[in-house]
Short mmCIF file of C-alpha atoms and ligand atoms in Angstrom, two decimals:
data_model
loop_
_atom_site.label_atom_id
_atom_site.label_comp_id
_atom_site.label_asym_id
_atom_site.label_seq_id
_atom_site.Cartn_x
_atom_site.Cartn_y
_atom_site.Cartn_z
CA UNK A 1 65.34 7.77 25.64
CA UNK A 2 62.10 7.88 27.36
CA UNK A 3 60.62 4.30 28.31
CA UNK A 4 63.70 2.47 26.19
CA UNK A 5 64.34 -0.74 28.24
CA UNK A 6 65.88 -4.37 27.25
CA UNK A 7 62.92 -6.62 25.51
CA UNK A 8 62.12 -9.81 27.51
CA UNK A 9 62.65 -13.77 25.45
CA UNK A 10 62.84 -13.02 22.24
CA UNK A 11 62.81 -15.54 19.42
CA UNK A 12 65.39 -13.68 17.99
CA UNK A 13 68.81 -12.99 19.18
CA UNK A 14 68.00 -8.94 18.53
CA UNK A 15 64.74 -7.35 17.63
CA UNK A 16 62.78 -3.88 18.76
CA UNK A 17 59.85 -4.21 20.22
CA UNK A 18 56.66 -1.96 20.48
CA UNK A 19 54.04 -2.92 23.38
CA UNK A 20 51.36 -0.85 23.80
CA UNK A 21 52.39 1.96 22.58
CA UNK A 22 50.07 5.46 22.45
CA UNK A 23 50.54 9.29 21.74
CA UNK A 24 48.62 11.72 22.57
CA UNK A 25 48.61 15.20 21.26
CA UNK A 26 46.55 17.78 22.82
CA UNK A 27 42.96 15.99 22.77
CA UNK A 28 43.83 14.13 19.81
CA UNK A 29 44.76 10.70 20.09
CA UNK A 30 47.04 9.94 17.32
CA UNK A 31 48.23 6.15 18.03
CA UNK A 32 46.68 3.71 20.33
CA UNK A 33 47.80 -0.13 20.92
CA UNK A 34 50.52 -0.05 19.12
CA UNK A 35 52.21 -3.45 18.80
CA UNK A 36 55.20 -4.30 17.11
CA UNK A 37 57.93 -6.41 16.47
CA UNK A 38 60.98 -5.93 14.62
CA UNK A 39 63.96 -8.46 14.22
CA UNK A 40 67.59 -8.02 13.87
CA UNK A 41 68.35 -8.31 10.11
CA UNK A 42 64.46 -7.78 8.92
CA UNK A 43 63.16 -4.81 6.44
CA UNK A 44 59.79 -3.99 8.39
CA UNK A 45 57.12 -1.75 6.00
CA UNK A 46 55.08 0.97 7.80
CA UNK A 47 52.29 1.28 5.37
CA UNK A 48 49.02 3.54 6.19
CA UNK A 49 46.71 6.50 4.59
CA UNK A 50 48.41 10.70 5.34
CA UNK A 51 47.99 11.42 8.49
CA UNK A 52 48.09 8.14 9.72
CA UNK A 53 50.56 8.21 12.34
CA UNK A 54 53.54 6.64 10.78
CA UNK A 55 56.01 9.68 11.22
CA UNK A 56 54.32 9.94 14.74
CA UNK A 57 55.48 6.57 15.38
CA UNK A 58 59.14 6.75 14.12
CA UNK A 59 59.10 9.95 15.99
CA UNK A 60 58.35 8.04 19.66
CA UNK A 61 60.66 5.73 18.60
CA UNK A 62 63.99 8.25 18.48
CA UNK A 63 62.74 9.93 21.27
CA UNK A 64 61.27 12.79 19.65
CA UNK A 65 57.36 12.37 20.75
CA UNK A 66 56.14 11.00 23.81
CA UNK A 67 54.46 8.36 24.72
CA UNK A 68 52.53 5.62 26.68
CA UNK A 69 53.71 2.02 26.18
CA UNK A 70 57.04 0.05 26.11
CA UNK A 71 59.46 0.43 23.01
CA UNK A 72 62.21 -2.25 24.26
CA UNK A 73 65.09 -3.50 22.52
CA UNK A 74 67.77 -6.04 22.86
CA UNK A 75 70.72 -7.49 21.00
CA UNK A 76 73.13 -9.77 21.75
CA UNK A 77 75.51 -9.02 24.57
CA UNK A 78 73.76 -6.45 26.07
CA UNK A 79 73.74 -6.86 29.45
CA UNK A 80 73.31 -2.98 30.90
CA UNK A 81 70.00 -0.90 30.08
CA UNK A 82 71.25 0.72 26.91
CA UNK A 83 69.09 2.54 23.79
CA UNK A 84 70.10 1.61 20.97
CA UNK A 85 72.13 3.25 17.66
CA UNK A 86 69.48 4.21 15.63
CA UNK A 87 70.28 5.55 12.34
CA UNK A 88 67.55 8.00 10.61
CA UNK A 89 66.48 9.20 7.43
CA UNK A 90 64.29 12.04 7.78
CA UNK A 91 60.76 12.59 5.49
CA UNK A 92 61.79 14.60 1.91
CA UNK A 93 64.99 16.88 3.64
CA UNK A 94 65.23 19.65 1.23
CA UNK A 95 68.28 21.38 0.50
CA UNK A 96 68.46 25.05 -1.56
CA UNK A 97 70.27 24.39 -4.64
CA UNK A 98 72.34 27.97 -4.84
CA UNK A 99 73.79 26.60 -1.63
CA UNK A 100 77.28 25.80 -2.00
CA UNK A 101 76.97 23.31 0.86
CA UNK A 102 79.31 20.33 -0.77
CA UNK A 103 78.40 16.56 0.38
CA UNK A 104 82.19 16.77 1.56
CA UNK A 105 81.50 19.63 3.78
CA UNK A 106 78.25 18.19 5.32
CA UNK A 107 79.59 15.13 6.49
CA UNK A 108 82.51 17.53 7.82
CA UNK A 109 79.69 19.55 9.78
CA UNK A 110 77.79 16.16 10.99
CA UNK A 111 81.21 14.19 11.66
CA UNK A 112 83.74 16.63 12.52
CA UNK A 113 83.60 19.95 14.56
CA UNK A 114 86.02 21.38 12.17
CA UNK A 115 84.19 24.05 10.53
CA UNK A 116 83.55 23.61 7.00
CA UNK A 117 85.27 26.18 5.31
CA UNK A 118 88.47 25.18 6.18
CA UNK A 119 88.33 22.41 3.91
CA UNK A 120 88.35 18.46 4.18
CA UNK A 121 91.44 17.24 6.90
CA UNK A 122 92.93 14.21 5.08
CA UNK A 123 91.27 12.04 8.08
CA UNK A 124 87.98 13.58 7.23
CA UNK A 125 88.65 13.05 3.50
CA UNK A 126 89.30 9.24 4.25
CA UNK A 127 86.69 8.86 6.43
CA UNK A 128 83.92 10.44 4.17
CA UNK A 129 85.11 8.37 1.32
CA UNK A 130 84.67 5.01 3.20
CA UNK A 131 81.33 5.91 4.10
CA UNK A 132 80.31 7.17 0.61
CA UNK A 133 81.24 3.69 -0.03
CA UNK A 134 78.97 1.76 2.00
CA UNK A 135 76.12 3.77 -0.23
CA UNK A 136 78.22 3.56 -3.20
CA UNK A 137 78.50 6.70 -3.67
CA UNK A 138 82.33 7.81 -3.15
CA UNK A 139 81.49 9.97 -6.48
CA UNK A 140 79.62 12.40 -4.94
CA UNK A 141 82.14 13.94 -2.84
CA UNK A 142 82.38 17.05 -4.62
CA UNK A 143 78.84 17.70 -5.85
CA UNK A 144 76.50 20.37 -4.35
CA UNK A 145 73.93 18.98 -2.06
CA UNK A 146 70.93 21.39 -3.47
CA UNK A 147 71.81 20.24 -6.78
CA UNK A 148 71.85 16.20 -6.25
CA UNK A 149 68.94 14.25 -7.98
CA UNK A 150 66.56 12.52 -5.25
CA UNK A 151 68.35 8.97 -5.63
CA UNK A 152 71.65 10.99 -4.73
CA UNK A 153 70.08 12.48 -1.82
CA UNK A 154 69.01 9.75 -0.66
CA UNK A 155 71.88 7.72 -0.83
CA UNK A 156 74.47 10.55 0.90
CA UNK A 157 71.88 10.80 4.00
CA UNK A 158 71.72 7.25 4.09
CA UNK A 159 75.97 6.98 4.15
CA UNK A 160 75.31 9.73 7.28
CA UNK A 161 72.80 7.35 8.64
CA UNK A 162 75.18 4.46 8.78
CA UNK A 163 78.30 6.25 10.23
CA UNK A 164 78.49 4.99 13.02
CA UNK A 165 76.96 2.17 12.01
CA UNK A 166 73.35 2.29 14.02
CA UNK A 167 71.27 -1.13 15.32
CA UNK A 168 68.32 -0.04 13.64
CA UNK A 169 67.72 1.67 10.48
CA UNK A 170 64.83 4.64 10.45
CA UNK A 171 63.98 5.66 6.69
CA UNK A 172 60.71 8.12 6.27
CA UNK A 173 59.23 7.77 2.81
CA UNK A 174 63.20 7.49 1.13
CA UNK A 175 61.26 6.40 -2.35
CA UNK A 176 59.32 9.56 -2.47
CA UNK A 177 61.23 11.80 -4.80
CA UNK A 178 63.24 9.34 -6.65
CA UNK A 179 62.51 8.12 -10.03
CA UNK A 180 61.55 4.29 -10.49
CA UNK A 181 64.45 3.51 -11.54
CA UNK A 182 66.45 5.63 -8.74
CA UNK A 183 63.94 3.37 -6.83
CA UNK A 184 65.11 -0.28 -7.53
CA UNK A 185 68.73 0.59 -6.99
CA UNK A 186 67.88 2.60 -4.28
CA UNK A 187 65.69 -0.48 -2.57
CA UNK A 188 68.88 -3.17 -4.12
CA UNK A 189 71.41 -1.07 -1.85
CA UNK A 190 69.07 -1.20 1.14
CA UNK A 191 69.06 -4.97 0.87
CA UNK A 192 72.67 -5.50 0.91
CA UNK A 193 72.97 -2.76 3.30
CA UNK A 194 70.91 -4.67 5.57
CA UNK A 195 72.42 -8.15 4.80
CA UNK A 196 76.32 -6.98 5.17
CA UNK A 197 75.31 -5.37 8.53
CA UNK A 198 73.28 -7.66 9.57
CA UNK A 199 70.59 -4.34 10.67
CA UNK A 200 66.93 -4.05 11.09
CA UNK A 201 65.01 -1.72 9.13
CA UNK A 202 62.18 -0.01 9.79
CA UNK A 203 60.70 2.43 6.51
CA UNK A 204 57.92 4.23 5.72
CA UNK A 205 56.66 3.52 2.25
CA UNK A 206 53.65 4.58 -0.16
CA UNK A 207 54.98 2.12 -2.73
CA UNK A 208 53.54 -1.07 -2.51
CA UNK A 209 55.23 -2.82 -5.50
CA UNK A 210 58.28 -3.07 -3.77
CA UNK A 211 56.76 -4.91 -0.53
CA UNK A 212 56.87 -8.25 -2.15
CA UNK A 213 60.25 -8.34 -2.90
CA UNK A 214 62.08 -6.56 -0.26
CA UNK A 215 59.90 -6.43 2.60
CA UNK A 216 59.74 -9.29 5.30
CA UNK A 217 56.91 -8.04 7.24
CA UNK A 218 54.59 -5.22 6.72
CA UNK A 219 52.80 -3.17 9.45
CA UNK A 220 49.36 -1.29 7.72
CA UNK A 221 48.75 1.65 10.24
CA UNK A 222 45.91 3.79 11.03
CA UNK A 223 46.05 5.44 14.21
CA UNK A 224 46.48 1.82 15.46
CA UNK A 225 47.98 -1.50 13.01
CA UNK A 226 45.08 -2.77 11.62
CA UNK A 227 46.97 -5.94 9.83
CA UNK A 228 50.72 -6.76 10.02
CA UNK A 229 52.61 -9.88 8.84
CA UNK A 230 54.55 -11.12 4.94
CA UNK A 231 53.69 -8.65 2.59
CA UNK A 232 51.05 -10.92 0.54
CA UNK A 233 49.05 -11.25 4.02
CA UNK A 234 48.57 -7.49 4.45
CA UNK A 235 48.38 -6.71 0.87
CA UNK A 236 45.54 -9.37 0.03
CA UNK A 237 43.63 -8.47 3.78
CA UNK A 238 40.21 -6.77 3.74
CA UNK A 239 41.64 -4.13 6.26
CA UNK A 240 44.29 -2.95 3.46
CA UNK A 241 41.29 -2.59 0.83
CA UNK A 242 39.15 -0.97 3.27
CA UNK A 243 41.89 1.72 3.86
CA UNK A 244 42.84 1.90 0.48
CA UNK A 245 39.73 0.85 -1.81
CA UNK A 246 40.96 -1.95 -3.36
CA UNK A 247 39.17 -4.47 -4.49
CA UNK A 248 40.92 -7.77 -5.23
CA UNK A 249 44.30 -7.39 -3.84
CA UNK A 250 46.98 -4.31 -3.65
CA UNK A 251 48.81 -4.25 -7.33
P1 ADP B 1 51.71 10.16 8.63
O1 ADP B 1 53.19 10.16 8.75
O2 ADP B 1 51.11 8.81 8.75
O3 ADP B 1 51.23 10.85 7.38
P2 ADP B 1 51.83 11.84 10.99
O4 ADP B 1 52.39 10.93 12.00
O5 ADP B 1 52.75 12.85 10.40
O6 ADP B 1 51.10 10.99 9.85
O7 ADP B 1 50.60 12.63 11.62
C1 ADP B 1 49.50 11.95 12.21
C2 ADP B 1 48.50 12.96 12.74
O8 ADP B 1 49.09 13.61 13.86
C3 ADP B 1 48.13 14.03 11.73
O9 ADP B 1 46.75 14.28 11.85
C4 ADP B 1 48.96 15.21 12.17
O10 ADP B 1 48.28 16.42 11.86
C5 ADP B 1 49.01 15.00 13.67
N1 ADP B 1 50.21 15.58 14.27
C6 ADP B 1 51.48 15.15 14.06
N2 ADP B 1 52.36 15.92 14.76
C7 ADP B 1 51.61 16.84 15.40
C8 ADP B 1 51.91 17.92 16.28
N3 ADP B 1 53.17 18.17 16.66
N4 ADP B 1 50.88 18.66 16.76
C9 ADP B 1 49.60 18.39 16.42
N5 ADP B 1 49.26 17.38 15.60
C10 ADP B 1 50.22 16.62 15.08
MG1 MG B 2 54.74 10.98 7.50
#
């Protein structure tokens, strides 16, 4: 991955870290001095306007968009230049629902190169199953993918996301398309997600109701972060009224 490279002393014993980051595309600049910091075991909130840069962003991170800058990272034990696992969850995937795709044949397409219909190997079976688990969500097996409810979705691209299990945790706008409820046990299962594994996450996020209770730092973005820090500091800062046109707060 382009410019991936150990981080330097880090309070933390693993964190990703974002120095001076900027893209570029054709005359337009779409991020400049980008700075970030992101701990092992932390739920960081990219917050911003559309068109902001936040999928840009995520994008430089995996590799996907170039870039000027350092994006370092470093865990414990790692002694060689390495990039690290990164699991991803891309922006509102949409799947036909006449497709008779099953959740058990797409992890055999993403896991296995056994094509899909020749059925589920026992291994495969297994192995699906225990990741369904992580999510919760060994019930699904069966189901269609076109036909599963947003909260579903979610939660089978998040099991692919975690197998094997990544260092950091990529999730673009997962809240968009799932009811509120789908939301809070969606955002529950991130938090013991990201407590059993002991990961950082990084997500994208238009709902700010959540921040207070799940977040522990939040990064408001506009072609460059204009506040970051605990979720009350960005939320109560004249820079997110400004972008939003709030007066008095965010909720
Ligand atoms: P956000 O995720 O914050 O809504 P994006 O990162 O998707 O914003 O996009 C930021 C800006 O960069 C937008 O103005 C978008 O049109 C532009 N942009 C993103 N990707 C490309 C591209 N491949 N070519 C040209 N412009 C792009
Ligand atoms: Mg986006």
């Amino acid at each position: 991955m382009r410019n991936f490279r150990h981080g330097q002393s880090c309070d933390s014993s693993c964190c990703l870290r974002i120095q001076d980051l900027s893209v570029k595309i054709g005359s337009d600049v779409i991020l400049r001095d980008v700075n970030l910091h992101i701990h092992c075991g932390q739920l960081v909130a990219l917050i911003g306007p559309n068109g902001a840069g936040k999928s840009t962003l995520i994008k430089a991170i995996l590799g996907q968009q170039d870039f000027d800058g350092v994006i370092s990272f470093s865990a414990p034990g790692m002694r060689h230049r390495k990039p690290p696992r990164i699991g991803y969850v891309p922006q509102s995937p949409s799947f036909d629902p006449g497709d008779p795709l099953s959740v058990a044949d797409l992890f055999s397409c993403c896991l296995s190169r056994r094509p899909a219909f020749l059925g589920l190997s026992a291994a495969m079976r297994d192995k699906t199953l225990e990741c369904l688990e992580r999510v919760h969500g060994e019930d699904l097996l069966g189901k269609r993918v076109g036909t599963l409810s947003g909260g579903e979705l979610q939660r089978v691209l998040l099991a692919l996301a975690l197998e094997p299990l990544p260092n950091i945790l990529i999730l673009d706008e997962p809240l968009s398309g799932v009811d509120v409820e789908g939301q809070a046990g969606l955002m529950d299962m991130l938090d013991e997600i990201r407590k059993r594994y002991d990961l950082s996450i990084l997500m994208i996020t238009h709902d700010f109701g959540m921040l207070s209770t799940y977040a522990d730092e939040v990064a408001l973005i506009d072609h460059t972060v204009l506040k970051s820090g605990a979720p009350s500091e960005v939320l109560d800062s004249e820079e997110f009224c400004t972008v939003f046109h709030r007066k008095g707060g965010a909720l």
